Short mmCIF file of C-alpha atoms and ligand atoms in Angstrom, two decimals:
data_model
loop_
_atom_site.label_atom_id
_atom_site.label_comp_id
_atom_site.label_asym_id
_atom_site.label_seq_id
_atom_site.Cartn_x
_atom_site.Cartn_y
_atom_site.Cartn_z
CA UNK A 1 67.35 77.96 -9.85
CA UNK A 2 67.73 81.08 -11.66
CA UNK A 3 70.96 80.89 -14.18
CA UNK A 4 71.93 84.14 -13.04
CA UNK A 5 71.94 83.90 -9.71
CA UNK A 6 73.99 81.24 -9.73
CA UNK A 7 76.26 82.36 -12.37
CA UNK A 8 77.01 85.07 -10.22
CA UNK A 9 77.83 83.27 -7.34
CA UNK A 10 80.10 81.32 -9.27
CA UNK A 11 81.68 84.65 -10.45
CA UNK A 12 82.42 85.85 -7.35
CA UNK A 13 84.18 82.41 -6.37
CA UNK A 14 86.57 82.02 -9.48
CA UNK A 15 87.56 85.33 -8.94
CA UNK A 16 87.75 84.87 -4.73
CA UNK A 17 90.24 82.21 -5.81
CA UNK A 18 92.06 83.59 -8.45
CA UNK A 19 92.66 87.11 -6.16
CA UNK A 20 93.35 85.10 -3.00
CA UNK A 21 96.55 83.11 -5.18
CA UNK A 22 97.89 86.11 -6.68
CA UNK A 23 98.20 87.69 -3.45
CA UNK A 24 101.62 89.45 -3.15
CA UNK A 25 101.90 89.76 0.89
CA UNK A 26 99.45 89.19 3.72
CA UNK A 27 98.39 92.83 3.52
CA UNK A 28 97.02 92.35 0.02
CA UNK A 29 95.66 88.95 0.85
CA UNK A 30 93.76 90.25 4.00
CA UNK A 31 92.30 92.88 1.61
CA UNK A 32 90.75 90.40 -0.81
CA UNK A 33 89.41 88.77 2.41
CA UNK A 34 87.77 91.90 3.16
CA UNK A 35 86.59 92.43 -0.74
CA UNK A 36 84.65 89.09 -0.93
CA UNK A 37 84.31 87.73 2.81
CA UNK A 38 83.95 91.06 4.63
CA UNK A 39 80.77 91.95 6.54
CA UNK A 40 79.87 94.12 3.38
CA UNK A 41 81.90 91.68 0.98
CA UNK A 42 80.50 90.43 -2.35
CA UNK A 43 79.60 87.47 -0.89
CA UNK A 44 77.40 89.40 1.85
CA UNK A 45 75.78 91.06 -1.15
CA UNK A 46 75.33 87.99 -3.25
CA UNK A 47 73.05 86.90 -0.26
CA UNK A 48 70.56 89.65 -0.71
CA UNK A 49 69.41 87.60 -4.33
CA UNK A 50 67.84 85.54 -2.18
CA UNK A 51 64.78 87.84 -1.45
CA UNK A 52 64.27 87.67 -5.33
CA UNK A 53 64.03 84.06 -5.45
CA UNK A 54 61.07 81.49 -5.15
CA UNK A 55 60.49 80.13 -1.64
CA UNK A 56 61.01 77.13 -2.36
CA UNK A 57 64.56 77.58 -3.72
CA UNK A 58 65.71 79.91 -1.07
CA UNK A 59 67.01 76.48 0.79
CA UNK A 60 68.98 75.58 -2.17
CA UNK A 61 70.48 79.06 -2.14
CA UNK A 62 71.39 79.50 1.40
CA UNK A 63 73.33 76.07 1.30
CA UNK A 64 75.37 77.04 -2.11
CA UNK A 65 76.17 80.33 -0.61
CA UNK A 66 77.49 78.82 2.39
CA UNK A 67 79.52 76.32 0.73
CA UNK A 68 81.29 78.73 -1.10
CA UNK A 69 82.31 80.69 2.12
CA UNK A 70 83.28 77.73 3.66
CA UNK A 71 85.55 76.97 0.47
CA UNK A 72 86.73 80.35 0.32
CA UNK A 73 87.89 80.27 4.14
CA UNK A 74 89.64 77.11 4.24
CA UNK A 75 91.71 78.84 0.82
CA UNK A 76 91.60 82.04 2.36
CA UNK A 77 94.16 80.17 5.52
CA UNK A 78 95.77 77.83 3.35
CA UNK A 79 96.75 81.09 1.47
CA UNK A 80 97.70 83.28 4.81
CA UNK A 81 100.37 80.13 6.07
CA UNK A 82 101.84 80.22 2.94
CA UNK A 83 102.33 83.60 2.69
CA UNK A 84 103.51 84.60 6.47
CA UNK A 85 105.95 81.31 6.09
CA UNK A 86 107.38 83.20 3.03
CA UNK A 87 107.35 86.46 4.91
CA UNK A 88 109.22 84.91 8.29
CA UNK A 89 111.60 83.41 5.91
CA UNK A 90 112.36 86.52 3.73
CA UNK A 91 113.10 88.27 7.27
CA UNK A 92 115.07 85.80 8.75
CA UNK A 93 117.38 85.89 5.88
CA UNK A 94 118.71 89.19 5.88
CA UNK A 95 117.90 90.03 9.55
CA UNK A 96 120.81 87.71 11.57
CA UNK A 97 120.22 87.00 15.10
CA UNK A 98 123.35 86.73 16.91
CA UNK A 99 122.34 84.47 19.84
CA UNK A 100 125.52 84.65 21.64
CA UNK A 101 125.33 88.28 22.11
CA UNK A 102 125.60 88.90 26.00
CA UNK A 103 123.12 91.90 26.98
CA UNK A 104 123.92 93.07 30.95
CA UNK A 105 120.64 92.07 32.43
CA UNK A 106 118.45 94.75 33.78
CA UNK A 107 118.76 96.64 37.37
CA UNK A 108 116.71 94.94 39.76
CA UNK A 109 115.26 97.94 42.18
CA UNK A 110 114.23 96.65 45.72
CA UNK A 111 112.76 97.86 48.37
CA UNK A 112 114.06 100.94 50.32
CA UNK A 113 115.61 100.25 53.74
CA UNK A 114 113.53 101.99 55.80
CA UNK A 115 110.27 101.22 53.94
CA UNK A 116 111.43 97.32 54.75
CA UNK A 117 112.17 97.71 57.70
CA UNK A 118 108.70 99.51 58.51
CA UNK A 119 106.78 96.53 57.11
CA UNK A 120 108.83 94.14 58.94
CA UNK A 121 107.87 96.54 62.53
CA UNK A 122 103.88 96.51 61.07
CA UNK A 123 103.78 92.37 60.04
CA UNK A 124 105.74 91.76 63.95
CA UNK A 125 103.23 94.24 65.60
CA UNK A 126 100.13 92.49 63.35
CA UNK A 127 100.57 88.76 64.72
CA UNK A 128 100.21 90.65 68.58
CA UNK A 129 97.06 92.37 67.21
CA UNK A 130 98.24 95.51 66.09
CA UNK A 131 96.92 97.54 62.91
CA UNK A 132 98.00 100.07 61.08
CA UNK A 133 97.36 103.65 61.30
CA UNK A 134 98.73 107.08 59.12
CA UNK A 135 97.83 110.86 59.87
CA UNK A 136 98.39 114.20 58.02
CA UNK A 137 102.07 115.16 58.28
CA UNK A 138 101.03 118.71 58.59
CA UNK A 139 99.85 118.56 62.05
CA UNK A 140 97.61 120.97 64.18
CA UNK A 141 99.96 122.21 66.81
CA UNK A 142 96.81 120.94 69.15
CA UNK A 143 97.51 117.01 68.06
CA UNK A 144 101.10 117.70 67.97
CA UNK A 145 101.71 118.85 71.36
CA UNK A 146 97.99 120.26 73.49
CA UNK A 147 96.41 116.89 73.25
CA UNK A 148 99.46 115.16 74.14
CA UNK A 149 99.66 117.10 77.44
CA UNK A 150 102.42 119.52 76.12
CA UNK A 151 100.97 123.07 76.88
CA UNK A 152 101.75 126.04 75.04
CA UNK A 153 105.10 127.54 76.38
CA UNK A 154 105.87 124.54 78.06
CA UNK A 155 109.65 123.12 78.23
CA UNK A 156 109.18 120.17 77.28
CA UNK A 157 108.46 122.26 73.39
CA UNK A 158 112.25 122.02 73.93
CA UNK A 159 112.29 118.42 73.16
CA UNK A 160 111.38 118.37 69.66
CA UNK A 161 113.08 121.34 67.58
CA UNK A 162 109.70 122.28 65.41
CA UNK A 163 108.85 123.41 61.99
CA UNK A 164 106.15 125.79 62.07
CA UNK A 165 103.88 126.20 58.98
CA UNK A 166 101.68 129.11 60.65
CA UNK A 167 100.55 130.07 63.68
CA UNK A 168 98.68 126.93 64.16
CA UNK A 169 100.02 124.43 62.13
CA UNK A 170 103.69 122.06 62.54
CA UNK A 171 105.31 119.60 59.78
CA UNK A 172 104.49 116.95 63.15
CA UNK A 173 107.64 116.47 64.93
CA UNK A 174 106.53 112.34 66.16
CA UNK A 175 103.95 109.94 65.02
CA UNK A 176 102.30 110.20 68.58
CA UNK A 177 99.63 112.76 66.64
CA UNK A 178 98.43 109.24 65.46
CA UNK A 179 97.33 108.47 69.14
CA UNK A 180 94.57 111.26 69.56
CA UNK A 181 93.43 110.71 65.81
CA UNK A 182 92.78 107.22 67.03
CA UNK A 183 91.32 107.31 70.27
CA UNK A 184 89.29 110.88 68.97
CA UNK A 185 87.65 108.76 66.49
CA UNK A 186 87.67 104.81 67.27
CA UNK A 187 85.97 103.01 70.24
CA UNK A 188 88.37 101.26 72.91
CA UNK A 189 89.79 98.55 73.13
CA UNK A 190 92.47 99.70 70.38
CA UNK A 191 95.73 98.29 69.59
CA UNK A 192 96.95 100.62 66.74
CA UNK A 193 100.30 100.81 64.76
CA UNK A 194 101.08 103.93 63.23
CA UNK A 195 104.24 105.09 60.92
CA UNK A 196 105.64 107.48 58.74
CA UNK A 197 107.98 110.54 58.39
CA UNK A 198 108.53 113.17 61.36
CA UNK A 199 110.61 116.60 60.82
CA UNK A 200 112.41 118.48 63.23
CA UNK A 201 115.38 121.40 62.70
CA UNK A 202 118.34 118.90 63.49
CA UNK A 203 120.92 117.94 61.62
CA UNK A 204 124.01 116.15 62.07
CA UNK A 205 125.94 112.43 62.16
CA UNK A 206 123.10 110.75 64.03
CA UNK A 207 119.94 113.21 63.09
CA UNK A 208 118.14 114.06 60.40
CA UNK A 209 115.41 117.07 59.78
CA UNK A 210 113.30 114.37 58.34
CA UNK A 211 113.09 110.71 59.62
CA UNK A 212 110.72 107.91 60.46
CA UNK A 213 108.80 106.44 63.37
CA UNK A 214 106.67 104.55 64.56
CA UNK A 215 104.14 104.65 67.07
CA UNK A 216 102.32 102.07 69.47
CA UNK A 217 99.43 102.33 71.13
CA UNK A 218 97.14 99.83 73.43
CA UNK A 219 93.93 100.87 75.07
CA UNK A 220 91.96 98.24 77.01
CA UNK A 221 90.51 97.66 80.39
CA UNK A 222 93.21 96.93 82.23
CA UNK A 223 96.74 97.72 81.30
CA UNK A 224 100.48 97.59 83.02
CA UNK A 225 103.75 98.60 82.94
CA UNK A 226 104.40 94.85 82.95
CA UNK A 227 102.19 94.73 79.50
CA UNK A 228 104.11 97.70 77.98
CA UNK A 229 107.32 95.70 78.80
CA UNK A 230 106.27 92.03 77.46
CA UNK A 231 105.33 93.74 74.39
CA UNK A 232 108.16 95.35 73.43
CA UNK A 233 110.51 92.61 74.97
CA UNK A 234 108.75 90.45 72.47
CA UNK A 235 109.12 92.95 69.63
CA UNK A 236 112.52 93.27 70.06
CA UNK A 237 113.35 89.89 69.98
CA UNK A 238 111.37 89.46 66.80
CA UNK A 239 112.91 91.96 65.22
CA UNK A 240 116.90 91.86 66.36
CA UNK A 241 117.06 88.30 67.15
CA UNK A 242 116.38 86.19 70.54
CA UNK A 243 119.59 86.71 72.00
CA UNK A 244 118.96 90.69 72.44
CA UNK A 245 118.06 91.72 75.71
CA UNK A 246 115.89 94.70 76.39
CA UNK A 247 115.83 97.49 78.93
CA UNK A 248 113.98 100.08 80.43
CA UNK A 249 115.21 103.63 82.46
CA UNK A 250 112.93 105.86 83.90
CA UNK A 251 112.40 108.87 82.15
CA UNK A 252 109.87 111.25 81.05
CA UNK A 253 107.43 112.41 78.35
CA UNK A 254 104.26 114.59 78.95
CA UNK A 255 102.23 112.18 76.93
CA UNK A 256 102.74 109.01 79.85
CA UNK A 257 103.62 108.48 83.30
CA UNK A 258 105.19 106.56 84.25
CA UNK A 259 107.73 107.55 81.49
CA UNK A 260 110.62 104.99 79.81
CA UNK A 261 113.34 104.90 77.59
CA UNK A 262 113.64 102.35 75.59
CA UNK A 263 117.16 100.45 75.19
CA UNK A 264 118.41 97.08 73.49
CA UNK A 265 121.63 94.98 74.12
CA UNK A 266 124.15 96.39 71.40
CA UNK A 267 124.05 93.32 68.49
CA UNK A 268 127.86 94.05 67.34
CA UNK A 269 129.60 93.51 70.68
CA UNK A 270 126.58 91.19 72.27
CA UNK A 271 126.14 94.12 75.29
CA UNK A 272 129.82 93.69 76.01
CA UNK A 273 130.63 97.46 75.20
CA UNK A 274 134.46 96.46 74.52
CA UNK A 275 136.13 98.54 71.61
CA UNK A 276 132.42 99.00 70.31
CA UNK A 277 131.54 102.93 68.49
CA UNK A 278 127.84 102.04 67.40
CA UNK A 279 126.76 101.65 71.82
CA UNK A 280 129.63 104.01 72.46
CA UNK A 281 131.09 101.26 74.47
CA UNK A 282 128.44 100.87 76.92
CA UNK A 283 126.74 97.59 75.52
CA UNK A 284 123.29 99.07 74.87
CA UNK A 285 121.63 101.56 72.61
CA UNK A 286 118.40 103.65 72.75
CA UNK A 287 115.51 103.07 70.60
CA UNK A 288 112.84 104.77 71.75
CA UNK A 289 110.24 105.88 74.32
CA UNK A 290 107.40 104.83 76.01
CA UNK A 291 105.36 104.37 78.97
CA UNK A 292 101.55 104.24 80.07
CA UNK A 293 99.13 107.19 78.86
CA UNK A 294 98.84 110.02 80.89
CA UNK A 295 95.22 110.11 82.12
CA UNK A 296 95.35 113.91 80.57
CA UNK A 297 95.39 112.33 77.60
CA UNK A 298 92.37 110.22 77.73
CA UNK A 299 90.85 113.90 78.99
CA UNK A 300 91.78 115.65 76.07
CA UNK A 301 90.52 112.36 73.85
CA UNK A 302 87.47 112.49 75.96
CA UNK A 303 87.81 108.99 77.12
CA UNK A 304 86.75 107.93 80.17
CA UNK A 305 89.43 107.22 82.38
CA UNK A 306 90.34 104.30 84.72
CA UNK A 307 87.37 102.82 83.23
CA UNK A 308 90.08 103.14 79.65
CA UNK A 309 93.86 102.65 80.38
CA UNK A 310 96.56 102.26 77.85
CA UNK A 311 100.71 101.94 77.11
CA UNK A 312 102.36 103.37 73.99
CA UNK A 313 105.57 103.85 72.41
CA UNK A 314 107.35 105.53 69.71
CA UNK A 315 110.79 104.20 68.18
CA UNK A 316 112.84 105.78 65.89
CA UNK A 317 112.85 103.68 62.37
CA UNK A 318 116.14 104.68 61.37
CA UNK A 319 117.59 103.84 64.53
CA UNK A 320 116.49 100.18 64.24
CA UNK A 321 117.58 100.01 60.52
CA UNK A 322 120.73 101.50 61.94
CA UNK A 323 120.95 98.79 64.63
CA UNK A 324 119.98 95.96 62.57
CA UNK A 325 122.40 96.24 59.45
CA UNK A 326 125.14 98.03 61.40
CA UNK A 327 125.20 101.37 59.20
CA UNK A 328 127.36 103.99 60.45
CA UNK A 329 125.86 107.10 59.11
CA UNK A 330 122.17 108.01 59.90
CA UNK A 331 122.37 109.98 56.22
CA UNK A 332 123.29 107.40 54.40
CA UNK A 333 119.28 106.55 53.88
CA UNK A 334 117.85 110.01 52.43
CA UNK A 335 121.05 109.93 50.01
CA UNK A 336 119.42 106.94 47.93
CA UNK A 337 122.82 106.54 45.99
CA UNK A 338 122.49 102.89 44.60
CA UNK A 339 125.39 101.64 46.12
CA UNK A 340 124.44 101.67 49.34
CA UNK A 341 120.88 100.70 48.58
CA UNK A 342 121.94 97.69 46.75
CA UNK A 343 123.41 95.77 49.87
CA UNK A 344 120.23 95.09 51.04
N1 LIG B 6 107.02 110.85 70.60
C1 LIG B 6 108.25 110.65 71.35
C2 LIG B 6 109.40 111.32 70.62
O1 LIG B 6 109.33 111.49 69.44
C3 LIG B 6 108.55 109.17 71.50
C4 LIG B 6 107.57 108.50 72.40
C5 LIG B 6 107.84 108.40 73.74
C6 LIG B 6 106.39 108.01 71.91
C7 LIG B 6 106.95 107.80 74.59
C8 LIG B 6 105.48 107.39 72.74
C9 LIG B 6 105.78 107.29 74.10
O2 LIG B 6 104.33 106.88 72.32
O3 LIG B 6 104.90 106.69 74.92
O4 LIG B 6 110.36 111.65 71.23
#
């Protein structure tokens, strides 16, 4: 083989070696690297002799050159360890770790009352069948009220103190709404959760202008007040515990007929009412509505009705949340100071 050619691969090892030892820090080392390993290192350039050379000694060529790269990388790492050792080291001895320092471990956030005990109401609904639902919280006062049966000018407006956004439009003052979204745009049989915040102009110790609910609804062939009330029986024991006891008192709401409240066995005095301020001494508290859809309903929905029948209910989230971890003040939950929040 040509003299030079191979002279000048030797070059370029000798002074691959001599560079990579008299590194000074892994920065300078990495540069060599770069200078005689690098995609357009020496090295890469020493290849391109080859097209010069006789065929038959290309062979030869190829093998030296790739010798010497192997060399040079096994020096190039033997080099590096010896070099980031000595860096570790130089740090270590004038940075001083003082391992029995005691840092105050980080906040842990968790989630927000009401947004637990929403999931807790969705995953107890879910195992009967249930799933979830959402709709706009700017509502169309038609959805809000007209499709539930609540006419224009009608008392029963009185119910639910109402934000107006325009003529036509209400921050929706229950999740109900979510009923004649569904049944407008889904096929029966349903069985449909929905939840999320309702407004209304109230405020004092036990309302709020903005709180949660959530909304039932089951549409199928045949459905009965005795379905309504297994379902909800159920529900409450899932949620409050076995021992609470559930009952229903006639009442009314445009939306069904026949029309119920909603109330559970007060869980601080077990439904004895003695001495007790959450139940106001009468051993039960209210937690919402319900009853079995008004066929006027289905109208407005255009379903067909008897062939369609259907319960629903709507409970009040902070009510339950109330209920279930014995919080005195309704306004405790918007106020998000930490304190509070941390106890659960
Ligand atoms: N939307 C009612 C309210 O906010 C609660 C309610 C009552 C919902 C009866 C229902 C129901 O679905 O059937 O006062």
């Amino acid at each position: 083989m040509e003299n030079t050619v191979q002279n000048k691969l030797n070059a370029i090892k000798e002074g691959a070696i001599r560079d990579f030892n008299k590194a000074q820090d892994s920065t300078e080392l990495y540069n060599f690297k770069v200078q005689y390993l690098g995609k357009s290192g020496a090295l890469t350039e020493a290849m391109k002799l080859m097209a010069n050379l006789p065929k038959e000694e290309k062979p030869l060529f190829g093998k030296l050159v790739n010798e010497v790269k192997a060399e040079l990388e096994t020096l190039y790492s033997e080099v590096e360890n010896k070099i980031k050792n000595q860096e570790i080291n130089a740090q270590m001895s004038h940075q001083k770790l003082d391992l029995s320092f005691s840092v105050a471990s980080p906040a842990k956030g968790n989630e927000h009352p009401i947004f637990r005990v929403t999931n807790e109401i969705v995953s107890i609904m879910s195992r009967l069948g249930y799933s979830l639902r959402t709709g706009p919280l700017i509502e169309k006062d038609y959805y809000n009220f007209e499709a539930l049966n609540i006419p224009p000018n009608h008392p029963a407006r009185d119910m639910q103190d109402t934000f107006f956004v325009d003529d036509t439009h209400v921050l929706r003052t229950h999740t109900s709404p979510i009923q004649i979204h569904s049944l407008e745009n889904e096929k029966p049989p349903l069985r449909i959760i929905g939840t999320g915040s309702v407004f209304r102009c109230d405020s004092d110790i036990s309302h709020l202008p903005n709180f949660h609910q959530i909304e039932g609804m089951c549409v199928d062939e045949k459905v009965s007040m005795a379905d309504l009330k297994g379902t909800i029986s159920f529900f409450v024991k899932e949620f409050f515990g076995p021992q609470l006891q559930t009952r229903f008192r006639p009442s009314f709401f445009p939306f069904t007929e026949p029309s119920a409240e909603v109330d559970c066995s007060c869980p601080i005095c077990k439904g004895k009412g003695t001495n007790c301020s959450l139940c106001k001494q009468t051993g039960w508290i209210e937690i919402g509505g319900c009853g079995l859809i008004n066929p006027k309903v289905f109208e407005f929905a255009k379903v067909e009705y008897p062939k369609w029948q259907g319960f629903a209910f709507g409970f009040g989230i902070e009510r339950m949340a109330i209920i279930k971890y014995g919080v005195d003040d309704i306004r405790h939950f918007p106020k998000n100071d930490v304190r509070f929040l941390n106890q659960f």
